[in-house]
Short mmCIF file of C-alpha atoms and ligand atoms in Angstrom, two decimals:
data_model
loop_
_atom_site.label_atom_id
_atom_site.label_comp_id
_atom_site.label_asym_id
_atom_site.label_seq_id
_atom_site.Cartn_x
_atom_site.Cartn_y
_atom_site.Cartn_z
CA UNK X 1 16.33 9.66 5.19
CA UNK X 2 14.60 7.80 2.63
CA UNK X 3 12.02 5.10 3.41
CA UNK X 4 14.25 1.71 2.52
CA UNK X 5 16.74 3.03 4.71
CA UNK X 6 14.37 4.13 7.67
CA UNK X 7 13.13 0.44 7.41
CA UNK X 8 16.51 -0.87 7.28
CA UNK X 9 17.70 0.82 10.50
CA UNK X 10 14.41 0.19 12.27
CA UNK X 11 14.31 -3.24 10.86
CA UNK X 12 18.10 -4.37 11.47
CA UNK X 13 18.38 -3.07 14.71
CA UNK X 14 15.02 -4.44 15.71
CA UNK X 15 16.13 -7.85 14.25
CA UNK X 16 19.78 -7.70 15.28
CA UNK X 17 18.61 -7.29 19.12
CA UNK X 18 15.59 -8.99 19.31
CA UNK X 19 15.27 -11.96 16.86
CA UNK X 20 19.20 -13.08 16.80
CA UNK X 21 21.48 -13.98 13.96
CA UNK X 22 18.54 -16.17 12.53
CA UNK X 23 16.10 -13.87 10.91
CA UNK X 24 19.08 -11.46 9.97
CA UNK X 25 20.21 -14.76 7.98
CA UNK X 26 16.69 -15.03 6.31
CA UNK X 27 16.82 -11.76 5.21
CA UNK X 28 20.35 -11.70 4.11
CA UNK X 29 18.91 -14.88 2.08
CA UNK X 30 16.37 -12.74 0.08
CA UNK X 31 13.71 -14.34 1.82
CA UNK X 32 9.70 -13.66 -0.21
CA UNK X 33 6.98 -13.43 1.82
CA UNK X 34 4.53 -14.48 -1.22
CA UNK X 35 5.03 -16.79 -3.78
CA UNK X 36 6.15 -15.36 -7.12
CA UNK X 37 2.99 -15.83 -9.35
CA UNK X 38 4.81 -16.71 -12.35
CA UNK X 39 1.11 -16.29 -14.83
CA UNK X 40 0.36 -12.98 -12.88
CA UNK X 41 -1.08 -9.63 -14.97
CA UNK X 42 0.81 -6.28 -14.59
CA UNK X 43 -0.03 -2.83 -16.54
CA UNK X 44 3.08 -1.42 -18.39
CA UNK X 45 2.20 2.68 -18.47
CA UNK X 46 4.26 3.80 -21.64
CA UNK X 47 5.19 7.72 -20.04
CA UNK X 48 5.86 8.93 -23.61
CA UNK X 49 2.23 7.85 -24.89
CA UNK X 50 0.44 9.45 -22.02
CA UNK X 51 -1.33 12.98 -22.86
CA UNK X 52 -2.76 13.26 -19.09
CA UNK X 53 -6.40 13.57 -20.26
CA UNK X 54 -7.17 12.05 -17.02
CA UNK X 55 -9.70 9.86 -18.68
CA UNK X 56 -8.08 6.72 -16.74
CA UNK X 57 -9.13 8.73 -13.49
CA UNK X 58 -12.37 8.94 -14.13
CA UNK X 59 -12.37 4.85 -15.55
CA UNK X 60 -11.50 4.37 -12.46
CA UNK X 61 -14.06 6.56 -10.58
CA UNK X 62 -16.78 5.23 -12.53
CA UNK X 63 -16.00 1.57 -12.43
CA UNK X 64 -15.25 1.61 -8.74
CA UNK X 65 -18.29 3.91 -7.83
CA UNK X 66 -16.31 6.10 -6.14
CA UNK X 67 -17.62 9.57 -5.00
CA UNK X 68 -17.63 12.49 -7.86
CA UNK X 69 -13.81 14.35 -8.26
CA UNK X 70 -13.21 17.80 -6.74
CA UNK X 71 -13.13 19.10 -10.04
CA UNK X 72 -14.64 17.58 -13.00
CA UNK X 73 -12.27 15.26 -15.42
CA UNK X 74 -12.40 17.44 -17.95
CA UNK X 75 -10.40 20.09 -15.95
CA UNK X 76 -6.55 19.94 -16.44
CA UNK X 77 -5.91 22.39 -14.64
CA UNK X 78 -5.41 20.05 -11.59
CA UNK X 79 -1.92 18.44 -13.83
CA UNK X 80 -0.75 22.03 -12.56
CA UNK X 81 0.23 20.66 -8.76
CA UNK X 82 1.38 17.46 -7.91
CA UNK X 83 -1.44 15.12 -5.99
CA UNK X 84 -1.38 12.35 -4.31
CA UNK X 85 -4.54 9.33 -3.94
CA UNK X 86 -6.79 9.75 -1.85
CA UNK X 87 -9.77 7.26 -0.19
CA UNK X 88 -12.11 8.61 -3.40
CA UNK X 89 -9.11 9.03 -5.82
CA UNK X 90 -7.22 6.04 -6.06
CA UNK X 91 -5.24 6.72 -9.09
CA UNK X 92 -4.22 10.35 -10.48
CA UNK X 93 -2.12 11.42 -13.53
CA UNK X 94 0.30 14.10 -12.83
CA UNK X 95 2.12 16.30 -14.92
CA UNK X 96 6.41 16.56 -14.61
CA UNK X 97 8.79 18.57 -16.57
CA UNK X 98 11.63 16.55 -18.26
CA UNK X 99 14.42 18.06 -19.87
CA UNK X 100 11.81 21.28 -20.51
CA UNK X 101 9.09 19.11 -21.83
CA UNK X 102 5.67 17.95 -20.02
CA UNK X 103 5.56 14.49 -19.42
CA UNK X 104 2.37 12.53 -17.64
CA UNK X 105 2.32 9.56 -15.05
CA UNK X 106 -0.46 7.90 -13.58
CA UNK X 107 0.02 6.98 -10.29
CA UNK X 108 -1.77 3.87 -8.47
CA UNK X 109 -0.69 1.17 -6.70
CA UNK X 110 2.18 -0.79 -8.01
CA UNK X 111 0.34 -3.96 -6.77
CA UNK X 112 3.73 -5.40 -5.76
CA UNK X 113 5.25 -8.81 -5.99
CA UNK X 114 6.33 -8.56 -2.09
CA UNK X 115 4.26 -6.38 -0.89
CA UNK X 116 5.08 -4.30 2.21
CA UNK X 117 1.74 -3.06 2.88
CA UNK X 118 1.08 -6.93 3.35
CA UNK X 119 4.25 -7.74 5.44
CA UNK X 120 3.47 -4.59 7.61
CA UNK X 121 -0.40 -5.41 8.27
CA UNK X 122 -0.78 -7.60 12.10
CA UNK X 123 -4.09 -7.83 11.01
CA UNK X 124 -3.81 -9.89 7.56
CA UNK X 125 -5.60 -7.49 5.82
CA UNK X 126 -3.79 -7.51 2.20
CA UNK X 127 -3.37 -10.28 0.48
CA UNK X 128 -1.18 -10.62 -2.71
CA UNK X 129 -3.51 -12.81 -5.10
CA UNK X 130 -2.21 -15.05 -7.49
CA UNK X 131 -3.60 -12.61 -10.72
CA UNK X 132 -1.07 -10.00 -9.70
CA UNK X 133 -3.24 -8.02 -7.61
CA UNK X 134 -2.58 -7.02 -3.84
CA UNK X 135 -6.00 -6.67 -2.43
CA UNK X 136 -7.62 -5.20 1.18
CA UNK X 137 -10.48 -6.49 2.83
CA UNK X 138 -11.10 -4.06 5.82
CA UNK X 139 -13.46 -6.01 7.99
CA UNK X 140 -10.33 -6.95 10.56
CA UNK X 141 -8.80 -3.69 10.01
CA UNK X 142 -7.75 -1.69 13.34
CA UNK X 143 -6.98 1.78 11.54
CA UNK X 144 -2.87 1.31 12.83
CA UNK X 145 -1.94 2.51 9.89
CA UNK X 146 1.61 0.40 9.42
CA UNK X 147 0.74 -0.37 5.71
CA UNK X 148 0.74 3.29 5.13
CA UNK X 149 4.23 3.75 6.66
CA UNK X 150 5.75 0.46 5.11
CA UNK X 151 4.73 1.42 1.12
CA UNK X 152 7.48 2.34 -0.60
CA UNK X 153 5.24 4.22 -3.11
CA UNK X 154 3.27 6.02 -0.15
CA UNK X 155 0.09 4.65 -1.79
CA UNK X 156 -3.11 3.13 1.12
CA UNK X 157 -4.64 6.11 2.15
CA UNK X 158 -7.08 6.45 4.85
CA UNK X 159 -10.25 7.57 5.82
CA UNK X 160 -9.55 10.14 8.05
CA UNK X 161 -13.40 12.19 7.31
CA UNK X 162 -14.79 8.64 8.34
CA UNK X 163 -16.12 9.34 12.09
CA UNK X 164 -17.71 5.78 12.10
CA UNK X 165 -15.54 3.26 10.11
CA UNK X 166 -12.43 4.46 8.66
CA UNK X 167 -10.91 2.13 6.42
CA UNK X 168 -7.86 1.93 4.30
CA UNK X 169 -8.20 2.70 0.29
CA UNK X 170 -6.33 2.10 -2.46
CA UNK X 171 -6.15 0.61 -5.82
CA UNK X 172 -7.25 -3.03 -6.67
CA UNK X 173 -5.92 -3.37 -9.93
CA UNK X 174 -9.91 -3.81 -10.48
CA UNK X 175 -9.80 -7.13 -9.43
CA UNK X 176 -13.55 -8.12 -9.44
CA UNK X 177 -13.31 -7.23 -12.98
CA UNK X 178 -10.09 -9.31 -13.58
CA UNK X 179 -12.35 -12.48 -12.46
CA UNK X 180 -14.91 -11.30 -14.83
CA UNK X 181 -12.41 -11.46 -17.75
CA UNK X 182 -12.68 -7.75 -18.20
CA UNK X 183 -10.03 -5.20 -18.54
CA UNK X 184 -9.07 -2.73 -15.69
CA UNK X 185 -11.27 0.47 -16.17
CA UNK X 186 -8.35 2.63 -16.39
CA UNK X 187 -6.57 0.66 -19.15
CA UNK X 188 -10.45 0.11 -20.62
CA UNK X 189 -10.33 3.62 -20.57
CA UNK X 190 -7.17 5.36 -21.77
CA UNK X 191 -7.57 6.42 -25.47
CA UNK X 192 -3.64 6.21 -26.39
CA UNK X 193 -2.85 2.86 -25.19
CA UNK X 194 -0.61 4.22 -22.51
CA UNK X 195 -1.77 1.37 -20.18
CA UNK X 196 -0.82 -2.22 -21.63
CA UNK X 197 -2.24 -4.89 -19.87
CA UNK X 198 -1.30 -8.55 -19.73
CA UNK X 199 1.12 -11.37 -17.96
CA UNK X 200 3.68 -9.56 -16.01
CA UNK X 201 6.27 -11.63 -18.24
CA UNK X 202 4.81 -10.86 -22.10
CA UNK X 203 5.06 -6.83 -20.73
CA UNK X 204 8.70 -6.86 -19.64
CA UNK X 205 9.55 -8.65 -23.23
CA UNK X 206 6.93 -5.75 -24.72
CA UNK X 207 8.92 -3.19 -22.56
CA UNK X 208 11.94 -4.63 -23.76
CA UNK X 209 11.04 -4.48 -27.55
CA UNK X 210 9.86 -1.07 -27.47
CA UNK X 211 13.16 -0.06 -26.05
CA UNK X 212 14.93 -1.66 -28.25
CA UNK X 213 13.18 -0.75 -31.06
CA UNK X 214 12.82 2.99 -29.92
CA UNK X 215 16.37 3.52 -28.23
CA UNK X 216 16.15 7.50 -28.59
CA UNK X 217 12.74 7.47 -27.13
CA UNK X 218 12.97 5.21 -24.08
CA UNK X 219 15.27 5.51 -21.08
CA UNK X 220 16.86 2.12 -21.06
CA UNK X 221 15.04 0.64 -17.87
CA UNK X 222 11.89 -1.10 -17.36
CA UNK X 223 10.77 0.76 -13.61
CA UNK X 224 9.19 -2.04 -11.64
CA UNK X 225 10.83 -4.73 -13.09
CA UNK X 226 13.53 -5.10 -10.21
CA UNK X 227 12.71 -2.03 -7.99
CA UNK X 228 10.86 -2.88 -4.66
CA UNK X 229 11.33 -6.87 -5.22
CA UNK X 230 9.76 -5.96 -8.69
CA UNK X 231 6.18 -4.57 -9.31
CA UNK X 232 3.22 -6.21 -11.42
CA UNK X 233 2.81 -2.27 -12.82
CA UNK X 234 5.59 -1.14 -14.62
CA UNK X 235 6.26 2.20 -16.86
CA UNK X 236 8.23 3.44 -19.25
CA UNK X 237 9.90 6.69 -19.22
CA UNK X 238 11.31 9.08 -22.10
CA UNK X 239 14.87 8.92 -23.00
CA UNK X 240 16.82 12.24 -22.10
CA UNK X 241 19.48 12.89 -25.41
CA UNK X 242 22.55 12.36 -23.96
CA UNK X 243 24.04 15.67 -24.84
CA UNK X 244 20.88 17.23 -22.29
CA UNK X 245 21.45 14.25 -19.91
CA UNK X 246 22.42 15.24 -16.27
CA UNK X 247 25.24 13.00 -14.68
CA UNK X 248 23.55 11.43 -12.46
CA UNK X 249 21.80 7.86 -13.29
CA UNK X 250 18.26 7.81 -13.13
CA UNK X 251 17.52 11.15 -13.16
CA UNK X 252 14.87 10.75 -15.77
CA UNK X 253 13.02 8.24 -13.40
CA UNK X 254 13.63 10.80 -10.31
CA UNK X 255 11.87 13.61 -12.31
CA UNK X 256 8.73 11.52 -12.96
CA UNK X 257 8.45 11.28 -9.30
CA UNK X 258 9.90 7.45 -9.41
CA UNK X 259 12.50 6.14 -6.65
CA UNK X 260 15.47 4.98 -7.69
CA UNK X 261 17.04 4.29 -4.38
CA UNK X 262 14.75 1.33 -3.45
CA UNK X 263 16.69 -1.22 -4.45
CA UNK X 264 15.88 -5.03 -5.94
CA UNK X 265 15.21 -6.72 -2.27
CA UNK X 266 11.42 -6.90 -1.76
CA UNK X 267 10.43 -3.90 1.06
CA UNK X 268 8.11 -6.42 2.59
CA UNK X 269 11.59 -8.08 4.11
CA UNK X 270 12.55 -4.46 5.85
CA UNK X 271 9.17 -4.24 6.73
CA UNK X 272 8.91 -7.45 8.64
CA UNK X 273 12.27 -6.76 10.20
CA UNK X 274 10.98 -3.64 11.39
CA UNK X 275 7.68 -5.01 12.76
CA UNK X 276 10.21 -8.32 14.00
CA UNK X 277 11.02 -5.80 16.64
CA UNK X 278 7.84 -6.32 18.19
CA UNK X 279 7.18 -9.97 17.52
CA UNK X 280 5.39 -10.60 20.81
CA UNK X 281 2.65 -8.13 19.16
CA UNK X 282 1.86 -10.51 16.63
CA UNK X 283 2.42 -13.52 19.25
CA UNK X 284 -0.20 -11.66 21.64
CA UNK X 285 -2.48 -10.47 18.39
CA UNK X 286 -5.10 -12.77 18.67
CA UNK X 287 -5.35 -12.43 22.80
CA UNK X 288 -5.57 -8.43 22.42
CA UNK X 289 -8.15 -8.94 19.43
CA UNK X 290 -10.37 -10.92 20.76
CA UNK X 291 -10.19 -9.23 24.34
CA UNK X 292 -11.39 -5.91 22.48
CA UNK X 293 -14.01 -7.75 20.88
CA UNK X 294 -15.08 -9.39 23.93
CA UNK X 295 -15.25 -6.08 25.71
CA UNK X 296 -17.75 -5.16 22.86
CA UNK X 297 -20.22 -7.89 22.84
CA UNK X 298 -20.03 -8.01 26.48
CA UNK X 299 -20.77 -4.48 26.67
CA UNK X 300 -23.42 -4.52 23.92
CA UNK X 301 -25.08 -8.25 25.99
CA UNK X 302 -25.13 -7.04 29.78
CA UNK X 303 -27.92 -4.41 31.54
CA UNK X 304 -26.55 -0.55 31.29
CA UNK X 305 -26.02 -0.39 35.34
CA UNK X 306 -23.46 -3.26 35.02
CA UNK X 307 -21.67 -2.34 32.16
CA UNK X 308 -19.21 0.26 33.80
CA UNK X 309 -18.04 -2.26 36.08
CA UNK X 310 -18.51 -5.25 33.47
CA UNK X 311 -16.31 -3.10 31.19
CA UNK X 312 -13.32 -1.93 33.62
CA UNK X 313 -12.62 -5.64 34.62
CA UNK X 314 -12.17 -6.41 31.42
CA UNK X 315 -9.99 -3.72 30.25
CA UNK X 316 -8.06 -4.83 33.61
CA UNK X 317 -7.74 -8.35 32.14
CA UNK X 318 -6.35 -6.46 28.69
CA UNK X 319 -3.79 -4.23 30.65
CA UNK X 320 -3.26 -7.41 32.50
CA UNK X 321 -2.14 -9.12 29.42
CA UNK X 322 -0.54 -6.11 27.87
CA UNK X 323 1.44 -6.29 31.25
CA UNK X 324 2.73 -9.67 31.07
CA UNK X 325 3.35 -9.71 27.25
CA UNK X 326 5.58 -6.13 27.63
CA UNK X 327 7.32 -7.48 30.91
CA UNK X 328 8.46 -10.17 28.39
CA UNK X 329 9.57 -8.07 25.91
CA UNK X 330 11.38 -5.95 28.15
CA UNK X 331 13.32 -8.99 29.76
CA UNK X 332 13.95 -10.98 26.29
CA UNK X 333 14.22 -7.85 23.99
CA UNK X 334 15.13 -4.76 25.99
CA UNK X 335 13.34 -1.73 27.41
CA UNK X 336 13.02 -0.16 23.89
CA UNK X 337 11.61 -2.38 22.42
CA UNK X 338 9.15 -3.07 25.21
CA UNK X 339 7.97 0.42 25.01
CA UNK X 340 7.63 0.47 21.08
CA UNK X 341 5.45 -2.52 22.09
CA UNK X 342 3.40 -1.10 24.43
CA UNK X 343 2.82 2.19 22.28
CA UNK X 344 2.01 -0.08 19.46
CA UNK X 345 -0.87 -1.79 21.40
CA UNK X 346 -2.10 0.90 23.08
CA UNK X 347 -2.87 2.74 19.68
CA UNK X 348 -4.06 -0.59 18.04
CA UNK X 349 -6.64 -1.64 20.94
CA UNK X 350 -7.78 1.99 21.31
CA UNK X 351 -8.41 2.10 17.74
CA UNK X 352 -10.25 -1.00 17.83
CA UNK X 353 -12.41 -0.22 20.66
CA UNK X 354 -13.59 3.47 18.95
CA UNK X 355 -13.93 0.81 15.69
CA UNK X 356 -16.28 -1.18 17.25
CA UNK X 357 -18.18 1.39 19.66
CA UNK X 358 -19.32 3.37 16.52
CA UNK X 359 -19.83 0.61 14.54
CA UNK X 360 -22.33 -0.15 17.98
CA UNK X 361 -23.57 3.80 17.12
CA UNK X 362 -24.78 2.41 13.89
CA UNK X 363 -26.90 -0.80 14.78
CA UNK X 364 -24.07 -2.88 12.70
CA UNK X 365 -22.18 -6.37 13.88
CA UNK X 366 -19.55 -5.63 16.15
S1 SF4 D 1 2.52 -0.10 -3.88
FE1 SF4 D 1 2.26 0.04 -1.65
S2 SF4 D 1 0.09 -0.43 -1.30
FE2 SF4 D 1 0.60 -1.14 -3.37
S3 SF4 D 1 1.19 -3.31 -3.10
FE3 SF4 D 1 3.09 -2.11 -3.02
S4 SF4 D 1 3.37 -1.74 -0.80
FE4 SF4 D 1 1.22 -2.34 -1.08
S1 SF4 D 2 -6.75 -0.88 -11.85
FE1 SF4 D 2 -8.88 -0.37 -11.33
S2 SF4 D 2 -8.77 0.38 -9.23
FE2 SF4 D 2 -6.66 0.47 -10.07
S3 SF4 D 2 -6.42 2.54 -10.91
FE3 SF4 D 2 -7.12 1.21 -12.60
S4 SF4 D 2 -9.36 1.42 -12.56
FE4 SF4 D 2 -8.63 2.18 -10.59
S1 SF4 D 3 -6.10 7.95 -19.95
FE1 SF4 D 3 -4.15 7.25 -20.80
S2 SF4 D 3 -3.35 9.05 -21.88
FE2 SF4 D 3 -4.96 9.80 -20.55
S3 SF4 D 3 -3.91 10.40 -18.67
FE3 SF4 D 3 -4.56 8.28 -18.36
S4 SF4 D 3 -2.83 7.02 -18.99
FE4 SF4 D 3 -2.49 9.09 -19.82
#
């Protein structure tokens, strides 16, 4: 089962049963969560121009400080397995066959129009900006990990070797650098112009022109333009001759790793139909939030004799809380979805508390 249609079961039966015919009309509408930013930048990475020199990777490493690459940029012998980002590695060119021939992607975020990381996160974290860019600021982040399950392009990753303060990473689309006026330090850095950057508009017309102009070389589809809700990075793949081509539409997108089956509705709607099946989280988010920080300054303020005691009455008061807000579930939205809740909770506040108990470990604001 693919992801869209994971989302859409979770996310229509959570909706159908819990939130009534009125969000199920919203989303039937082709509802947005963000605006569409109609002056917004994009990339557009040109497949057939790419030589997977892997110099964007290390742009990106340098410009974003990141920690030093398993093995040095100059060795291609990582194109010979797929990879995936990681919290250091937040883009990566890979290497695909297409009818017998290499052919490179880079893969990063897709900084989406709708994003679902965004729709997915209780805790605000993502934010789609009005330059194109979908950006994370971790300091309210609770480690739940919903943005990584809700990406269509399985992009955040997480900080797992983090003992103290895992956070989520991805791509930015380098957008410190954006307010500076400067270029992306992938696209800064890729010597064959594979990465194009601009408005999100001028690029599809570019796209569009290249195709047109090149109709042998280019598959005739802009991926990104449409797929997810559309994407402010798009890319170009190579045109298959149609005596090689392989029945099936798409197939030269599917080969690049690229996934045709999400559809033009934004993810962020499946994702907030799947999370809809737990509104009373989000309703309750700000109780359960500030209970687990109260437990922490409280525990941090008060003599060590008293804490024990300090700190069991108030995770009473939280399971107290947690109580009443899943008996309400349970009697407005059934038992499922009342157990999903509590689950969901659990794993957030315990997340929070081991959050803020290291973050104690280290002397830093809790
Ligand atoms: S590609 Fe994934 S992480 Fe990036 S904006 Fe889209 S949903 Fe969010
Ligand atoms: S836009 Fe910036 S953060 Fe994103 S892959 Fe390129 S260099 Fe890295
Ligand atoms: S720097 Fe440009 S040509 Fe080299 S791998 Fe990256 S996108 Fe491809």
């Amino acid at each position: 089962m693919n992801r869209r249609k994971f989302l859409t079961i979770l996310g229509s039966a959570g909706v159908a049963s819990a939130l009534g015919t009125a969000k199920v009309a919203k989303a039937a509408g082709g509802t947005h969560t963000w605006p569409y930013y109609e002056n917004s930048y994009g990339v557009l990475h040109d497949t057939t121009r790419c030589i997977g020199c892997r110099r964007c990777e290390e742009g990106c490493n340098k410009v974003n400080n990141l920690p030093g690459p398993d093995k040095p940029f100059d060795d291609l012998s990582v194109l010979d397995k797929p990879r995936r980002m990681t919290p250091n590695a937040w883009t990566v060119v890979n290497k695909y066959e297409l009818d017998g021939k290499p052919v490179f992607r880079k893969l990063q975020c897709f900084h989406c129009n709708d994003p679902a990381c965004a729709s997915a996160c209780f805790a605000k974290c993502f934010q789609k900006q009005p330059d194109g860019s979908v950006t994370y600021d971790g300091s309210q982040c609770v480690g739940c990990r919903y943005c990584m399950v809700a990406c269509p392009f399985y992009v955040p990753s997480f900080e797992y070797d983090d003992a103290w303060d895992p956070l989520v990473q991805k791509c930015t689309f380098c957008e410190p650098r954006l307010r500076e006026g400067k270029l992306p330090g992938c696209v800064e850095a890729c010597p064959m112009d594979a990465l194009t950057f601009g408005r999100r508009s001028d690029l599809i017309k570019v796209a569009r022109a290249r195709i047109k102009a090149n109709p042998d070389k280019y598959a005739d589809y802009i991926y990104g333009e449409w797929d997810a809700g559309g994407t402010a990075w798009m890319v170009l793949v190579p045109a298959v001759p149609a005596e090689h081509s392989l029945a099936e539409t798409g197939h030269e997108f599917r080969a690049l790793g690229l996934d045709t089956h999400l559809g033009n509705r934004p993810m962020g709607e499946l994702t907030a139909g799947a999370l809809g099946a737990v509104p009373m989280i989000v309703a309750f988010w700000p109780v359960l939030f500030g209970g687990a920080y109260a437990i922490s300054k409280r525990r941090e303020a008060m003599h060590k004799a008293e804490t024990e005691t300090i700190i069991r009455d108030a995770r009473e008061d939280m399971a107290n809380v947690m109580d009443a807000a899943v008996r309400k579930i349970a009697e407005t939205q059934g038992p499922g979805v009342a157990d999903t809740a509590r689950q969901a909770m659990a794993d957030a506040l315990r997340t929070r508390e081991e959050t803020c108990a290291n973050r104690g470990h280290h002397g830093e604001d809790k």
